[in-house]
């Protein structure tokens, strides 16, 4: 197992920072690794704390009278300079429970009201997003959304369109559009399963 020799913070931004991590392993290899993190200090890095906490939340929400649609967002992302399809998502605020964060983020991004399901914590446990480059971890919250779509709660920096996609539209999106990986996996479940939430062990409401 590698040994970390030193860590240096390279940036000081509000939402994301870069850290240089120097280390070595028992093969004699010297590492010079760059880590992107939501942490604002070296002390808050998971390298330092050893704790896996939800920095963000991803929302898998069904909508429509028959719950036959998935709430998706089509959002502009600078790293690819174009739009990508995603589940509604966002950062968890300090002191905020990630399920509360899911309700807030759904309202802010789409205008819809989100009601989370009570599920085994195993399904909501924070998971790593891109562990080769960041210690970011996100929880997925499942539930139902209703109401009127609106962009009035979005921040000025956000370019987000809300889509309620049925199976036919999801197939088109998967074939023709750019889709975030975690979103694509959930859409595959939705296309395959008669009850998309059956794997959660809860009955369709």
PDB file of C-alpha atoms in Angstrom:
ATOM      1  CA  UNK A   1       0.000   0.000   0.000  1.00  0.00           C
ATOM      2  CA  UNK A   2       1.232   3.480  -0.846  1.00  0.00           C
ATOM      3  CA  UNK A   3       2.423   5.900   1.824  1.00  0.00           C
ATOM      4  CA  UNK A   4       1.570   9.597   1.563  1.00  0.00           C
ATOM      5  CA  UNK A   5       4.577  11.776   2.340  1.00  0.00           C
ATOM      6  CA  UNK A   6       3.157  15.274   1.905  1.00  0.00           C
ATOM      7  CA  UNK A   7       0.124  17.220   0.721  1.00  0.00           C
ATOM      8  CA  UNK A   8       0.092  20.752  -0.681  1.00  0.00           C
ATOM      9  CA  UNK A   9      -3.000  22.834  -1.395  1.00  0.00           C
ATOM     10  CA  UNK A  10      -2.641  24.538  -4.788  1.00  0.00           C
ATOM     11  CA  UNK A  11      -5.864  26.536  -5.165  1.00  0.00           C
ATOM     12  CA  UNK A  12      -8.367  28.380  -3.018  1.00  0.00           C
ATOM     13  CA  UNK A  13     -11.789  28.274  -4.633  1.00  0.00           C
ATOM     14  CA  UNK A  14     -15.293  28.075  -3.190  1.00  0.00           C
ATOM     15  CA  UNK A  15     -16.482  24.828  -4.770  1.00  0.00           C
ATOM     16  CA  UNK A  16     -13.415  22.838  -5.827  1.00  0.00           C
ATOM     17  CA  UNK A  17      -9.702  22.817  -5.041  1.00  0.00           C
ATOM     18  CA  UNK A  18      -6.567  21.084  -6.285  1.00  0.00           C
ATOM     19  CA  UNK A  19      -4.092  19.321  -4.000  1.00  0.00           C
ATOM     20  CA  UNK A  20      -0.658  17.900  -4.803  1.00  0.00           C
ATOM     21  CA  UNK A  21      -0.073  14.580  -3.049  1.00  0.00           C
ATOM     22  CA  UNK A  22       3.440  13.165  -2.919  1.00  0.00           C
ATOM     23  CA  UNK A  23       3.996   9.563  -1.869  1.00  0.00           C
ATOM     24  CA  UNK A  24       5.759   6.278  -2.454  1.00  0.00           C
ATOM     25  CA  UNK A  25       4.968   2.570  -2.432  1.00  0.00           C
ATOM     26  CA  UNK A  26       6.837  -0.621  -1.510  1.00  0.00           C
ATOM     27  CA  UNK A  27       7.939  -1.044  -5.141  1.00  0.00           C
ATOM     28  CA  UNK A  28      10.012   2.102  -4.791  1.00  0.00           C
ATOM     29  CA  UNK A  29       7.748   4.162  -7.032  1.00  0.00           C
ATOM     30  CA  UNK A  30       7.571   7.891  -6.205  1.00  0.00           C
ATOM     31  CA  UNK A  31       4.145   9.398  -6.887  1.00  0.00           C
ATOM     32  CA  UNK A  32       3.229  12.995  -7.727  1.00  0.00           C
ATOM     33  CA  UNK A  33      -0.556  12.879  -7.719  1.00  0.00           C
ATOM     34  CA  UNK A  34      -3.093  15.643  -8.324  1.00  0.00           C
ATOM     35  CA  UNK A  35      -6.367  15.407  -6.397  1.00  0.00           C
ATOM     36  CA  UNK A  36      -9.453  17.552  -6.976  1.00  0.00           C
ATOM     37  CA  UNK A  37     -11.598  17.917  -3.872  1.00  0.00           C
ATOM     38  CA  UNK A  38     -14.562  19.777  -2.420  1.00  0.00           C
ATOM     39  CA  UNK A  39     -12.471  20.107   0.753  1.00  0.00           C
ATOM     40  CA  UNK A  40     -11.452  23.636   1.661  1.00  0.00           C
ATOM     41  CA  UNK A  41      -8.366  22.548   3.597  1.00  0.00           C
ATOM     42  CA  UNK A  42      -5.920  19.655   3.880  1.00  0.00           C
ATOM     43  CA  UNK A  43      -7.512  18.742   7.209  1.00  0.00           C
ATOM     44  CA  UNK A  44     -10.893  18.230   5.474  1.00  0.00           C
ATOM     45  CA  UNK A  45      -9.568  15.898   2.777  1.00  0.00           C
ATOM     46  CA  UNK A  46     -10.671  12.291   3.075  1.00  0.00           C
ATOM     47  CA  UNK A  47      -6.962  11.484   3.051  1.00  0.00           C
ATOM     48  CA  UNK A  48      -6.860  13.215   6.443  1.00  0.00           C
ATOM     49  CA  UNK A  49     -10.245  12.315   7.939  1.00  0.00           C
ATOM     50  CA  UNK A  50     -10.755   8.787   6.606  1.00  0.00           C
ATOM     51  CA  UNK A  51     -14.486   9.583   6.496  1.00  0.00           C
ATOM     52  CA  UNK A  52     -16.772   9.048   3.517  1.00  0.00           C
ATOM     53  CA  UNK A  53     -19.394  11.784   3.649  1.00  0.00           C
ATOM     54  CA  UNK A  54     -21.850  12.915   0.986  1.00  0.00           C
ATOM     55  CA  UNK A  55     -20.523  16.074  -0.629  1.00  0.00           C
ATOM     56  CA  UNK A  56     -23.415  15.997  -3.045  1.00  0.00           C
ATOM     57  CA  UNK A  57     -26.721  14.342  -3.800  1.00  0.00           C
ATOM     58  CA  UNK A  58     -28.102  12.802  -7.001  1.00  0.00           C
ATOM     59  CA  UNK A  59     -31.883  12.534  -7.342  1.00  0.00           C
ATOM     60  CA  UNK A  60     -33.615   9.655  -9.115  1.00  0.00           C
ATOM     61  CA  UNK A  61     -37.221  10.833  -9.298  1.00  0.00           C
ATOM     62  CA  UNK A  62     -40.246   9.411 -11.092  1.00  0.00           C
ATOM     63  CA  UNK A  63     -43.027  11.709 -12.249  1.00  0.00           C
ATOM     64  CA  UNK A  64     -46.393  11.592 -13.990  1.00  0.00           C
ATOM     65  CA  UNK A  65     -49.686  10.133 -12.804  1.00  0.00           C
ATOM     66  CA  UNK A  66     -48.441   6.619 -13.545  1.00  0.00           C
ATOM     67  CA  UNK A  67     -44.861   7.349 -12.474  1.00  0.00           C
ATOM     68  CA  UNK A  68     -43.871   6.464 -16.020  1.00  0.00           C
ATOM     69  CA  UNK A  69     -41.450   9.336 -16.540  1.00  0.00           C
ATOM     70  CA  UNK A  70     -38.002  10.154 -15.135  1.00  0.00           C
ATOM     71  CA  UNK A  71     -37.039  13.672 -14.132  1.00  0.00           C
ATOM     72  CA  UNK A  72     -33.917  14.621 -16.086  1.00  0.00           C
ATOM     73  CA  UNK A  73     -32.041  17.838 -16.577  1.00  0.00           C
ATOM     74  CA  UNK A  74     -30.177  18.926 -19.690  1.00  0.00           C
ATOM     75  CA  UNK A  75     -27.373  21.120 -18.408  1.00  0.00           C
ATOM     76  CA  UNK A  76     -24.502  23.050 -19.972  1.00  0.00           C
ATOM     77  CA  UNK A  77     -21.145  21.886 -18.578  1.00  0.00           C
ATOM     78  CA  UNK A  78     -17.929  23.830 -19.165  1.00  0.00           C
ATOM     79  CA  UNK A  79     -15.564  20.798 -19.236  1.00  0.00           C
ATOM     80  CA  UNK A  80     -17.235  19.518 -22.418  1.00  0.00           C
ATOM     81  CA  UNK A  81     -18.510  22.897 -23.713  1.00  0.00           C
ATOM     82  CA  UNK A  82     -21.960  21.526 -24.463  1.00  0.00           C
ATOM     83  CA  UNK A  83     -25.089  20.137 -22.829  1.00  0.00           C
ATOM     84  CA  UNK A  84     -25.332  16.774 -21.079  1.00  0.00           C
ATOM     85  CA  UNK A  85     -28.286  14.835 -19.680  1.00  0.00           C
ATOM     86  CA  UNK A  86     -28.135  14.202 -15.935  1.00  0.00           C
ATOM     87  CA  UNK A  87     -30.275  13.432 -12.931  1.00  0.00           C
ATOM     88  CA  UNK A  88     -31.033  16.558 -10.866  1.00  0.00           C
ATOM     89  CA  UNK A  89     -28.162  16.953  -8.413  1.00  0.00           C
ATOM     90  CA  UNK A  90     -26.245  19.388  -6.280  1.00  0.00           C
ATOM     91  CA  UNK A  91     -23.965  19.964  -3.340  1.00  0.00           C
ATOM     92  CA  UNK A  92     -25.052  19.293   0.225  1.00  0.00           C
ATOM     93  CA  UNK A  93     -24.777  22.453   2.312  1.00  0.00           C
ATOM     94  CA  UNK A  94     -22.853  22.457   5.625  1.00  0.00           C
ATOM     95  CA  UNK A  95     -25.007  20.949   8.380  1.00  0.00           C
ATOM     96  CA  UNK A  96     -27.671  19.821   5.894  1.00  0.00           C
ATOM     97  CA  UNK A  97     -28.921  16.232   5.709  1.00  0.00           C
ATOM     98  CA  UNK A  98     -28.440  14.956   2.159  1.00  0.00           C
ATOM     99  CA  UNK A  99     -32.133  14.016   1.871  1.00  0.00           C
ATOM    100  CA  UNK A 100     -33.073  17.582   2.771  1.00  0.00           C
ATOM    101  CA  UNK A 101     -30.524  18.647   0.183  1.00  0.00           C
ATOM    102  CA  UNK A 102     -32.291  16.505  -2.413  1.00  0.00           C
ATOM    103  CA  UNK A 103     -35.619  18.237  -1.797  1.00  0.00           C
ATOM    104  CA  UNK A 104     -33.972  21.655  -1.973  1.00  0.00           C
ATOM    105  CA  UNK A 105     -31.954  20.902  -5.108  1.00  0.00           C
ATOM    106  CA  UNK A 106     -34.965  19.485  -6.955  1.00  0.00           C
ATOM    107  CA  UNK A 107     -36.909  22.675  -6.261  1.00  0.00           C
ATOM    108  CA  UNK A 108     -34.002  24.931  -7.220  1.00  0.00           C
ATOM    109  CA  UNK A 109     -33.143  23.170 -10.471  1.00  0.00           C
ATOM    110  CA  UNK A 110     -36.589  22.138 -11.738  1.00  0.00           C
ATOM    111  CA  UNK A 111     -39.276  23.870  -9.675  1.00  0.00           C
ATOM    112  CA  UNK A 112     -40.723  20.444  -8.810  1.00  0.00           C
ATOM    113  CA  UNK A 113     -41.563  19.184  -5.327  1.00  0.00           C
ATOM    114  CA  UNK A 114     -39.660  16.032  -4.400  1.00  0.00           C
ATOM    115  CA  UNK A 115     -40.823  13.400  -1.896  1.00  0.00           C
ATOM    116  CA  UNK A 116     -38.026  10.941  -0.978  1.00  0.00           C
ATOM    117  CA  UNK A 117     -38.735   7.263  -0.369  1.00  0.00           C
ATOM    118  CA  UNK A 118     -37.710   5.565   2.870  1.00  0.00           C
ATOM    119  CA  UNK A 119     -35.273   2.894   1.754  1.00  0.00           C
ATOM    120  CA  UNK A 120     -32.564   0.711   3.230  1.00  0.00           C
ATOM    121  CA  UNK A 121     -29.606   3.051   3.912  1.00  0.00           C
ATOM    122  CA  UNK A 122     -27.483   0.744   1.762  1.00  0.00           C
ATOM    123  CA  UNK A 123     -29.065   2.269  -1.353  1.00  0.00           C
ATOM    124  CA  UNK A 124     -28.335   5.850  -0.289  1.00  0.00           C
ATOM    125  CA  UNK A 125     -24.840   5.312   1.061  1.00  0.00           C
ATOM    126  CA  UNK A 126     -22.397   7.859  -0.410  1.00  0.00           C
ATOM    127  CA  UNK A 127     -20.453   6.497  -3.385  1.00  0.00           C
ATOM    128  CA  UNK A 128     -17.423   7.878  -5.171  1.00  0.00           C
ATOM    129  CA  UNK A 129     -17.972   9.701  -8.459  1.00  0.00           C
ATOM    130  CA  UNK A 130     -14.564   9.661 -10.180  1.00  0.00           C
ATOM    131  CA  UNK A 131     -12.202   8.213  -7.589  1.00  0.00           C
ATOM    132  CA  UNK A 132      -9.151   8.348  -9.860  1.00  0.00           C
ATOM    133  CA  UNK A 133      -9.146  12.143  -9.682  1.00  0.00           C
ATOM    134  CA  UNK A 134     -11.284  13.227  -6.733  1.00  0.00           C
ATOM    135  CA  UNK A 135     -12.431  12.182  -3.252  1.00  0.00           C
ATOM    136  CA  UNK A 136     -15.932  13.507  -4.025  1.00  0.00           C
ATOM    137  CA  UNK A 137     -18.723  11.227  -2.822  1.00  0.00           C
ATOM    138  CA  UNK A 138     -22.444  11.519  -3.593  1.00  0.00           C
ATOM    139  CA  UNK A 139     -25.592   9.899  -2.218  1.00  0.00           C
ATOM    140  CA  UNK A 140     -28.456   8.885  -4.513  1.00  0.00           C
ATOM    141  CA  UNK A 141     -31.934   9.647  -3.172  1.00  0.00           C
ATOM    142  CA  UNK A 142     -34.995   8.002  -4.715  1.00  0.00           C
ATOM    143  CA  UNK A 143     -38.564   9.260  -4.781  1.00  0.00           C
ATOM    144  CA  UNK A 144     -41.367  11.010  -6.631  1.00  0.00           C
ATOM    145  CA  UNK A 145     -41.680  14.509  -8.061  1.00  0.00           C
ATOM    146  CA  UNK A 146     -44.739  16.581  -8.815  1.00  0.00           C
ATOM    147  CA  UNK A 147     -45.765  20.136  -9.588  1.00  0.00           C
ATOM    148  CA  UNK A 148     -44.996  22.621 -12.329  1.00  0.00           C
ATOM    149  CA  UNK A 149     -41.612  22.863 -13.999  1.00  0.00           C
ATOM    150  CA  UNK A 150     -39.992  26.254 -13.444  1.00  0.00           C
ATOM    151  CA  UNK A 151     -36.553  27.835 -13.802  1.00  0.00           C
ATOM    152  CA  UNK A 152     -37.226  30.752 -11.439  1.00  0.00           C
ATOM    153  CA  UNK A 153     -35.221  29.152  -8.604  1.00  0.00           C
ATOM    154  CA  UNK A 154     -32.094  28.534 -10.689  1.00  0.00           C
ATOM    155  CA  UNK A 155     -28.903  30.494 -10.151  1.00  0.00           C
ATOM    156  CA  UNK A 156     -27.811  32.949 -12.835  1.00  0.00           C
ATOM    157  CA  UNK A 157     -24.827  30.766 -13.679  1.00  0.00           C
ATOM    158  CA  UNK A 158     -26.972  27.704 -14.380  1.00  0.00           C
ATOM    159  CA  UNK A 159     -28.195  26.718 -17.843  1.00  0.00           C
ATOM    160  CA  UNK A 160     -30.661  23.935 -17.082  1.00  0.00           C
ATOM    161  CA  UNK A 161     -33.641  22.546 -18.965  1.00  0.00           C
ATOM    162  CA  UNK A 162     -35.966  20.087 -17.198  1.00  0.00           C
ATOM    163  CA  UNK A 163     -37.230  17.038 -19.096  1.00  0.00           C
ATOM    164  CA  UNK A 164     -39.844  14.496 -17.980  1.00  0.00           C
ATOM    165  CA  UNK A 165     -38.736  11.583 -20.133  1.00  0.00           C
ATOM    166  CA  UNK A 166     -40.803   8.475 -20.891  1.00  0.00           C
ATOM    167  CA  UNK A 167     -39.237   5.248 -22.170  1.00  0.00           C
ATOM    168  CA  UNK A 168     -39.389   6.269 -25.814  1.00  0.00           C
ATOM    169  CA  UNK A 169     -37.577   9.543 -25.111  1.00  0.00           C
ATOM    170  CA  UNK A 170     -35.065   7.828 -22.855  1.00  0.00           C
ATOM    171  CA  UNK A 171     -34.141   5.408 -25.652  1.00  0.00           C
ATOM    172  CA  UNK A 172     -33.597   8.382 -27.973  1.00  0.00           C
ATOM    173  CA  UNK A 173     -31.471  10.165 -25.371  1.00  0.00           C
ATOM    174  CA  UNK A 174     -29.342   7.088 -24.722  1.00  0.00           C
ATOM    175  CA  UNK A 175     -28.733   6.617 -28.464  1.00  0.00           C
ATOM    176  CA  UNK A 176     -28.210  10.212 -29.539  1.00  0.00           C
ATOM    177  CA  UNK A 177     -27.202  12.435 -26.615  1.00  0.00           C
ATOM    178  CA  UNK A 178     -24.382  12.922 -24.123  1.00  0.00           C
ATOM    179  CA  UNK A 179     -25.395  11.359 -20.806  1.00  0.00           C
ATOM    180  CA  UNK A 180     -23.690  11.364 -17.396  1.00  0.00           C
ATOM    181  CA  UNK A 181     -22.577   7.868 -16.360  1.00  0.00           C
ATOM    182  CA  UNK A 182     -24.590   7.606 -13.123  1.00  0.00           C
ATOM    183  CA  UNK A 183     -27.662   8.826 -14.996  1.00  0.00           C
ATOM    184  CA  UNK A 184     -27.176   6.278 -17.781  1.00  0.00           C
ATOM    185  CA  UNK A 185     -27.051   3.385 -15.297  1.00  0.00           C
ATOM    186  CA  UNK A 186     -30.327   4.449 -13.675  1.00  0.00           C
ATOM    187  CA  UNK A 187     -32.001   4.895 -17.052  1.00  0.00           C
ATOM    188  CA  UNK A 188     -31.006   1.354 -17.992  1.00  0.00           C
ATOM    189  CA  UNK A 189     -32.861   0.131 -14.885  1.00  0.00           C
ATOM    190  CA  UNK A 190     -35.874   2.228 -15.816  1.00  0.00           C
ATOM    191  CA  UNK A 191     -36.000   0.811 -19.339  1.00  0.00           C
ATOM    192  CA  UNK A 192     -35.651  -2.795 -18.196  1.00  0.00           C
ATOM    193  CA  UNK A 193     -37.775  -3.026 -15.049  1.00  0.00           C
ATOM    194  CA  UNK A 194     -41.575  -2.925 -14.941  1.00  0.00           C
ATOM    195  CA  UNK A 195     -41.273  -1.296 -11.520  1.00  0.00           C
ATOM    196  CA  UNK A 196     -38.141   0.891 -11.637  1.00  0.00           C
ATOM    197  CA  UNK A 197     -37.893   0.979  -7.848  1.00  0.00           C
ATOM    198  CA  UNK A 198     -38.371  -2.774  -7.312  1.00  0.00           C
ATOM    199  CA  UNK A 199     -34.689  -3.215  -6.433  1.00  0.00           C
ATOM    200  CA  UNK A 200     -35.195  -0.875  -3.474  1.00  0.00           C
ATOM    201  CA  UNK A 201     -37.612  -3.324  -1.848  1.00  0.00           C
ATOM    202  CA  UNK A 202     -40.466  -0.785  -1.767  1.00  0.00           C
ATOM    203  CA  UNK A 203     -43.803  -1.031  -3.511  1.00  0.00           C
ATOM    204  CA  UNK A 204     -44.867   1.357  -6.255  1.00  0.00           C
ATOM    205  CA  UNK A 205     -46.885   4.191  -4.741  1.00  0.00           C
TER     206      UNK A 205
END
